[in-house]
mmCIF file of C-alpha atoms in Angstrom:
data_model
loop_
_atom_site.group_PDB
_atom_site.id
_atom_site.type_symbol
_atom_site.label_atom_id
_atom_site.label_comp_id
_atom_site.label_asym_id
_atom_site.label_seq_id
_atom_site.Cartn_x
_atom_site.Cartn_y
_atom_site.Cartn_z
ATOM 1 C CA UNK A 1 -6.799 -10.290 13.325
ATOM 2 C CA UNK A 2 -4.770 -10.369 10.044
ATOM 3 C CA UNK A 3 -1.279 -9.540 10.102
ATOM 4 C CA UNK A 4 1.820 -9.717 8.001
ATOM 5 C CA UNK A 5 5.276 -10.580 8.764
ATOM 6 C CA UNK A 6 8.643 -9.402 7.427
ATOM 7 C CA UNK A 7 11.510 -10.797 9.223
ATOM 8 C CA UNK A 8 14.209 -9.564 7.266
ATOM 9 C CA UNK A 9 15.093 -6.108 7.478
ATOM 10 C CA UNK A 10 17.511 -5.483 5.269
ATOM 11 C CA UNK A 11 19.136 -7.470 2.563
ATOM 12 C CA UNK A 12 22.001 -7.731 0.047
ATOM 13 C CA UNK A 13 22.331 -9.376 -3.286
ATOM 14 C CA UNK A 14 25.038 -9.520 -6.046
ATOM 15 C CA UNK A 15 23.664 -8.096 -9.961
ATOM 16 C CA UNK A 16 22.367 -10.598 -11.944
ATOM 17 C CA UNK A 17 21.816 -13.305 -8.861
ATOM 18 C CA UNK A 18 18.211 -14.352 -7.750
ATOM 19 C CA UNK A 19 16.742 -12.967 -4.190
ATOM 20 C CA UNK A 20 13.956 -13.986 -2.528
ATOM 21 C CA UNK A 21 12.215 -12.140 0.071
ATOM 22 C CA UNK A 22 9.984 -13.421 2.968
ATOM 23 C CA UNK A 23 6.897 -12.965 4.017
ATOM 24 C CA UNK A 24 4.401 -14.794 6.240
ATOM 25 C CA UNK A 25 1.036 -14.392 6.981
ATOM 26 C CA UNK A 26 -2.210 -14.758 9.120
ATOM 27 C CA UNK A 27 -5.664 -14.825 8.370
ATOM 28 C CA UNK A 28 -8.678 -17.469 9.785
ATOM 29 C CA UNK A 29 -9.964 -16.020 6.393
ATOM 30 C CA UNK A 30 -10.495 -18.572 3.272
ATOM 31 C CA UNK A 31 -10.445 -16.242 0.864
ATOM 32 C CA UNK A 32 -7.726 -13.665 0.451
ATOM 33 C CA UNK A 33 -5.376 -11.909 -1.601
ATOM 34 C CA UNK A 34 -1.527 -11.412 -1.294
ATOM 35 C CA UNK A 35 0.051 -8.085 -2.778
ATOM 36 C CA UNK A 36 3.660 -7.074 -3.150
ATOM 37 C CA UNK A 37 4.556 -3.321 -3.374
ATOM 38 C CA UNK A 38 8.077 -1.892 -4.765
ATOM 39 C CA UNK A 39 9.206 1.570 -2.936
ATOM 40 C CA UNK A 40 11.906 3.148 -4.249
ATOM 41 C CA UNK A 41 13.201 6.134 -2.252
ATOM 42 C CA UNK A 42 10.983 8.375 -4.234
ATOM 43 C CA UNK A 43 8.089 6.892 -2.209
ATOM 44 C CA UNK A 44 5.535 5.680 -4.606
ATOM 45 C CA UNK A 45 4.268 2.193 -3.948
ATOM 46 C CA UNK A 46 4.577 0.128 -7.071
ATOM 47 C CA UNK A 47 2.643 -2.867 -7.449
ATOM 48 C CA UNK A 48 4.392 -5.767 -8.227
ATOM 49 C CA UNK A 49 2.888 -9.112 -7.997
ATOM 50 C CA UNK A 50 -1.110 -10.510 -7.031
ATOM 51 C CA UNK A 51 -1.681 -13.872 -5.317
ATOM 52 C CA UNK A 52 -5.237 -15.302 -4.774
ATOM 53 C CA UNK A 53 -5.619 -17.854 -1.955
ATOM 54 C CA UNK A 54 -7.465 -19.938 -4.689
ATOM 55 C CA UNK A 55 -4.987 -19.440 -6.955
ATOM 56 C CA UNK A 56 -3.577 -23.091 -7.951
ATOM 57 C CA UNK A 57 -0.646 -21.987 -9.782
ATOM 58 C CA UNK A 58 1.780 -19.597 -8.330
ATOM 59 C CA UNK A 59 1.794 -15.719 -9.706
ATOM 60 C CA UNK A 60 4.509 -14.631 -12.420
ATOM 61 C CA UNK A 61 5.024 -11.359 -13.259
ATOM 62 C CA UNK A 62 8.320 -10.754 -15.298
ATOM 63 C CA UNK A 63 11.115 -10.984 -13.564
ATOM 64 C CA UNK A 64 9.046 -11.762 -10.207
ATOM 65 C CA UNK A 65 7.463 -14.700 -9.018
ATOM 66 C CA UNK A 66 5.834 -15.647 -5.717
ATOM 67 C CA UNK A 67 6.491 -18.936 -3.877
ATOM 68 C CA UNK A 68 2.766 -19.143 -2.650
ATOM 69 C CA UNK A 69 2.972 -22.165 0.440
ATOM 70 C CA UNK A 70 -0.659 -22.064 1.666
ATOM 71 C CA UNK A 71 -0.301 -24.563 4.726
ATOM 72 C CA UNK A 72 2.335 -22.782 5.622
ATOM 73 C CA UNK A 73 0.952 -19.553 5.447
ATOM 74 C CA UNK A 74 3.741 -17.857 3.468
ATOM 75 C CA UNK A 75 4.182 -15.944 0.263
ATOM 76 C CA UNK A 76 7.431 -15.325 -0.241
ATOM 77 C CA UNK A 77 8.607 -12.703 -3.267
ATOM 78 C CA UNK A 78 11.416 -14.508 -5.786
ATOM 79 C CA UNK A 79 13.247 -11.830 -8.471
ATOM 80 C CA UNK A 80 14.950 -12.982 -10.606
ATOM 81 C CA UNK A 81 18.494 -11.685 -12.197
ATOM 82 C CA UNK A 82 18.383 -8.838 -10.216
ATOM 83 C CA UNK A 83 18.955 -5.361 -11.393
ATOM 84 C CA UNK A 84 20.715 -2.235 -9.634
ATOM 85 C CA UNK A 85 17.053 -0.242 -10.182
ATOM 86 C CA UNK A 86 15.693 -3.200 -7.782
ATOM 87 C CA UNK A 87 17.514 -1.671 -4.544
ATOM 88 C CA UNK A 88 14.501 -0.459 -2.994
ATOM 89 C CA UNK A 89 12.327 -1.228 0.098
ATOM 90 C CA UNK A 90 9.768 -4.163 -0.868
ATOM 91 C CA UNK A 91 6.301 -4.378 1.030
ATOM 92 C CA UNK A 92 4.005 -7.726 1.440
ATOM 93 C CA UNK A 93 0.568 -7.056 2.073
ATOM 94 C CA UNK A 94 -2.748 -8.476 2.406
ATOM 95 C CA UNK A 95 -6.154 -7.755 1.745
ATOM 96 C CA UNK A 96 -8.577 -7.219 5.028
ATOM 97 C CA UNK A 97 -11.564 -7.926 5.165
ATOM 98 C CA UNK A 98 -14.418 -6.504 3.734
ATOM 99 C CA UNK A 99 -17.788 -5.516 5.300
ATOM 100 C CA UNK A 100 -20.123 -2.644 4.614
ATOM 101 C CA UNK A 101 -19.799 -3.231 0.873
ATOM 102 C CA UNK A 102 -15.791 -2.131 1.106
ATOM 103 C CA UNK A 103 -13.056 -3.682 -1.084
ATOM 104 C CA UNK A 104 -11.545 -4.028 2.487
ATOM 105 C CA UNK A 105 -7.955 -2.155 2.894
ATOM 106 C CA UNK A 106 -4.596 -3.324 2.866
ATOM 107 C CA UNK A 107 -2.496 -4.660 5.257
ATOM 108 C CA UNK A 108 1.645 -4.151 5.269
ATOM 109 C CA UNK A 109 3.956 -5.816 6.869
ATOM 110 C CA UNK A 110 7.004 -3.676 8.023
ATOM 111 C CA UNK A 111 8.812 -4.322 4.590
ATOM 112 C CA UNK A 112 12.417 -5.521 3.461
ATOM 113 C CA UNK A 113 15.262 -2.841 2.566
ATOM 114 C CA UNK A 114 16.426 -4.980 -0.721
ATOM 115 C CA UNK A 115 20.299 -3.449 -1.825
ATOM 116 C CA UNK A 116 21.750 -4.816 -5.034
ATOM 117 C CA UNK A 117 25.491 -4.551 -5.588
ATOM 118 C CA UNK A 118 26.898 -4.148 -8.902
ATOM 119 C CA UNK B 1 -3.649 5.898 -18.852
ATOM 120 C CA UNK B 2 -2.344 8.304 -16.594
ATOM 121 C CA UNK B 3 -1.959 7.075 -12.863
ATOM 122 C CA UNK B 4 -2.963 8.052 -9.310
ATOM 123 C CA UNK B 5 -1.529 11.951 -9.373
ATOM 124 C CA UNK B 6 -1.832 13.690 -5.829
ATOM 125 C CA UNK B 7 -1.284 17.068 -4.633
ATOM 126 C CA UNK B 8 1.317 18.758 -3.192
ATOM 127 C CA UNK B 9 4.027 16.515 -3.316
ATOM 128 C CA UNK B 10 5.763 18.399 -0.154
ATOM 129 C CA UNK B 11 3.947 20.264 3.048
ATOM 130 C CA UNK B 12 5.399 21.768 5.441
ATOM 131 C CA UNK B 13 2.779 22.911 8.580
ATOM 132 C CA UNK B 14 2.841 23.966 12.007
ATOM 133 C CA UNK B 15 1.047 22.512 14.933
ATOM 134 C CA UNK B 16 -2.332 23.416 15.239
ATOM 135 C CA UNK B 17 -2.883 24.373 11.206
ATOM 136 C CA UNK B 18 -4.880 22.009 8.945
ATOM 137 C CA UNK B 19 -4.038 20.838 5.549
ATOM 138 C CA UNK B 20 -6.075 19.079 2.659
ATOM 139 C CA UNK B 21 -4.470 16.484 0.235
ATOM 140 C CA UNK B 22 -5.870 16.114 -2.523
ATOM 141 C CA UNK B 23 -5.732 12.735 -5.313
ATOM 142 C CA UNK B 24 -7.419 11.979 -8.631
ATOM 143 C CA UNK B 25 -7.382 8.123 -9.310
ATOM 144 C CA UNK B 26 -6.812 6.442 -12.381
ATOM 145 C CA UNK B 27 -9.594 7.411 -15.168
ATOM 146 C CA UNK B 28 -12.242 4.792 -14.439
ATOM 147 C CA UNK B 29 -11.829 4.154 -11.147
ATOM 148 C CA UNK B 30 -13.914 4.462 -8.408
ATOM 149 C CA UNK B 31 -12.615 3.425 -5.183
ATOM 150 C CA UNK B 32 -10.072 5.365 -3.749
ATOM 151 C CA UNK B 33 -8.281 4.682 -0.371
ATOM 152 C CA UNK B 34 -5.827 6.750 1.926
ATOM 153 C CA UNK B 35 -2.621 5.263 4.014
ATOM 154 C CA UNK B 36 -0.034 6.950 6.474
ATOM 155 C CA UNK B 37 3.205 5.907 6.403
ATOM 156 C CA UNK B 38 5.794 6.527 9.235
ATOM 157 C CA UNK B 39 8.743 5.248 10.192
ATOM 158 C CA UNK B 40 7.783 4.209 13.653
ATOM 159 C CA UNK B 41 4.412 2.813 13.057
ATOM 160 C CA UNK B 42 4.666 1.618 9.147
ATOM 161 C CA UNK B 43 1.800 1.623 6.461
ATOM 162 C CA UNK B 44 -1.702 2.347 8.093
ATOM 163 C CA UNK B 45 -5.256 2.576 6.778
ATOM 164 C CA UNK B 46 -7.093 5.705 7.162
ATOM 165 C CA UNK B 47 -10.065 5.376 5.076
ATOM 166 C CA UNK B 48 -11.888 4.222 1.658
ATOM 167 C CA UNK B 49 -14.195 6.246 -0.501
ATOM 168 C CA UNK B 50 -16.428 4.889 -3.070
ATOM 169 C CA UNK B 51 -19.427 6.936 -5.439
ATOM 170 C CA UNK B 52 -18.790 9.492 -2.763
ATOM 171 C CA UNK B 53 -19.152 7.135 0.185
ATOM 172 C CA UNK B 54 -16.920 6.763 2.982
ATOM 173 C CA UNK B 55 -17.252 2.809 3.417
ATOM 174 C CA UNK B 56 -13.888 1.410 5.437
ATOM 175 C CA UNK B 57 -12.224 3.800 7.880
ATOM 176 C CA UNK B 58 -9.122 3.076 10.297
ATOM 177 C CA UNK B 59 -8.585 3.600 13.694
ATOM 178 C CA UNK B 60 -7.660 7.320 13.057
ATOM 179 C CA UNK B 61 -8.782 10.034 15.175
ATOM 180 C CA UNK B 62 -11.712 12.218 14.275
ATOM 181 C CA UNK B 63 -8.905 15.274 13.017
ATOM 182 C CA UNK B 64 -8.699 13.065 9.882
ATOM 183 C CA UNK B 65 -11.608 13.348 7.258
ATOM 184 C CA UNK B 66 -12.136 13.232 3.790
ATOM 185 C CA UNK B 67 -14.400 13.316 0.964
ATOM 186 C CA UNK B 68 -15.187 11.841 -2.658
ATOM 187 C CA UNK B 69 -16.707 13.757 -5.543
ATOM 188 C CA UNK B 70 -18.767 12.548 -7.992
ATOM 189 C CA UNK B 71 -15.807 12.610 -10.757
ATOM 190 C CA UNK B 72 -13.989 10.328 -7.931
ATOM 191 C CA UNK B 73 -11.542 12.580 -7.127
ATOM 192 C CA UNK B 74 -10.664 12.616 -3.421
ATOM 193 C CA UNK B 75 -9.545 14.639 -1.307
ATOM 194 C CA UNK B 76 -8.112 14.489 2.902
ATOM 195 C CA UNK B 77 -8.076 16.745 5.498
ATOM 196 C CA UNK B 78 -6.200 16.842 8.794
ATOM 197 C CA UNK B 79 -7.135 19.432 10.977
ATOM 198 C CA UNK B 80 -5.351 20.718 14.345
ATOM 199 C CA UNK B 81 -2.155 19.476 13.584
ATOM 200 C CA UNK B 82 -0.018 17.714 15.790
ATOM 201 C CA UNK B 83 4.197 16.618 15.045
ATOM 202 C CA UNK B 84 3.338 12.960 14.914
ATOM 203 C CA UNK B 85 1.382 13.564 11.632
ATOM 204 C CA UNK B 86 4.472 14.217 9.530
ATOM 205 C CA UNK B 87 4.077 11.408 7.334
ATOM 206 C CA UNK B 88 3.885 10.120 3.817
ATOM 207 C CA UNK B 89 0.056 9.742 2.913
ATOM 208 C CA UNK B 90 -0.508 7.755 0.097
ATOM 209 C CA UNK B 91 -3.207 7.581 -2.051
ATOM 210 C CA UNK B 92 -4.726 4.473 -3.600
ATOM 211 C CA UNK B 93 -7.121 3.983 -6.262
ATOM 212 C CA UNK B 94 -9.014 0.391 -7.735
ATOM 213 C CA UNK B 95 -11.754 -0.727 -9.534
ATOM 214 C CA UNK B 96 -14.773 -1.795 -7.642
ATOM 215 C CA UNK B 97 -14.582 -5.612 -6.758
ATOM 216 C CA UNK B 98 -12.579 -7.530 -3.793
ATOM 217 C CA UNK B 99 -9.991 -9.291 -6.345
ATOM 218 C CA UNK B 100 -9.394 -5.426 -7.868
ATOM 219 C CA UNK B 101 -5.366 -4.387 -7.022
ATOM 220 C CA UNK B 102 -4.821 -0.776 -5.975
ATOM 221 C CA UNK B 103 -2.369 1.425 -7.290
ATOM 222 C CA UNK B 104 -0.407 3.978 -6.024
ATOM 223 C CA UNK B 105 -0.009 7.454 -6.336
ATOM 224 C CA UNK B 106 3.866 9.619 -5.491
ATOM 225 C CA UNK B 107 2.448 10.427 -2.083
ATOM 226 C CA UNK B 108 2.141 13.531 -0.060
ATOM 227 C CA UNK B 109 5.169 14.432 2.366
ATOM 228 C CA UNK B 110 4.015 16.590 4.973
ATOM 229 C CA UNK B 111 6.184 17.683 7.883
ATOM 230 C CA UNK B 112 4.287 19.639 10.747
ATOM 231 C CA UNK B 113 6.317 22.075 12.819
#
C-alpha cells in the first residue's frame, strides 16, 4: 500500500532563512506523482509544488523547490527566504493508483505545522 | 478563472440529521473528488466523480454518497449523522488525465451535535 510520511510535527524558522520540510514515501509503483499542499488556518489546501517520478530535474516553483531523492524514496519541500504568510500547516501527498478509468486519489501524510518568526 | 467554490462554508447538525455539500469545480473541469479531514485520522478519500460517474470511492460507509451533474458540479450527502463526522470536507477538482493536479476549494466545516 502507498503511504506518506511526515516526521516532523511542528517546526520553527527565522524570516528570511531557508526551511526545508520532510517527507518520505512508499510506493512498489513506477510511475507516480508527488504533491505539496499549503493550509493556512483558513483551511483551503493550496497547491504548491508537482513532482513526477520521471521527472529528471527537480520541480521549482517560486520560492519552493523540491529535493526529489528517488532511491531514497523522499521528496522533501525546500522554501526559500521565508515569509511570515508561510506559517501554515504544509501537506506531502501522493497520487494512488488508478483503476476503473480514475485519476486515482490522493494520499496525505499527517503534515508539518511550519511557524515563521519575524 | 474562478476556483473550486463550495457551499456552506459552516454546518452545524445534530446526530441523526443529514446534510448535502455542495462544490462547483473550476470552469473546465471535469473530475471532481471529495476528502475528510480530522484531526485524529488526517486527510481521507471519500470519492471521485467524473461525466457524472462515480469512479474511485474510499473506505467510507454507505451514509456517504454523492453525485455529479452534467455541468460537473458536485454535490455530497451524509445521511444519519453521527459526532465523528464533524470534519472539514474538502472538495477537489482536475482535469481529466493521471499527471492533472487538483485544486482545492475553502472547505465545508460541519460540526454534528
Amino acid at each position: 500500500a502507498q503511504k506518506i510520511t511526515q516526521t516532523q510535527p511542528g517546526m520553527f524558522v527565522q524570516e528570511k532563512e531557508a526551511v526545508t520540510l520532510d517527507c518520505t514515501y512508499d510506493t512498489s509503483d513506477q510511475s507516480y506523482g508527488l504533491f505539496w499542499y499549503k493550509q493556512p488556518s483558513s483551511g483551503e489546501m493550496i497547491f504548491l509544488i508537482y513532482q513526477g517520478s520521471y521527472d529528471e530535474q527537480n520541480a521549482t516553483e517560486g520560492r519552493y523547490s523540491l529535493n526529489f531523492q528517488k532511491a531514497r524514496k523522499s521528496a522533501n519541500l525546500v522554501i526559500s527566504a521565508s515569509q511570515l504568510g508561510d506559517s501554515a500547516m504544509y501537506f506531502c501527498a501522493m497520487r494512488g493508483p488508478n483503476y476503473g478509468g480514475s485519476q486515482g486519489n490522493l494520499i496525505f501524510g499527517k503534515g508539518t505545522k511550519l511557524s515563521v518568526k519575524p | 478563472k474562478a476556483g473550486v467554490t463550495q457551499t456552506p462554508r459552516y454546518l452545524i447538525k445534530t446526530r441523526g440529521q443529514q446534510v448535502t455539500l455542495s462544490c462547483s469545480p473550476i470552469s473546465g473541469h471535469r473530475s471532481v473528488s471529495w476528502y475528510q479531514q480530522t484531526p485524529g485520522q488526517g486527510l481521507q478519500f471519500l470519492f471521485e466523480y467524473f461525466s457524472e460517474t462515480q469512479r474511485n470511492k474510499g473506505n467510507f460507509p454507505g451514509r456517504f454518497s454523492g453525485r455529479q451533474f452534467s455541468n460537473s458540479r458536485s454535490e455530497m450527502n451524509v445521511s444519519t449523522l453521527e459526532l465523528g463526522d464533524s470534519a472539514l470536507y474538502l472538495c477537489a477538482s482536475s482535469l481529466e488525465t493521471e499527471k492533472d493536479t487538483q485544486y482545492f476549494g475553502p472547505g465545508t466545516r460541519l460540526t454534528v451535535l
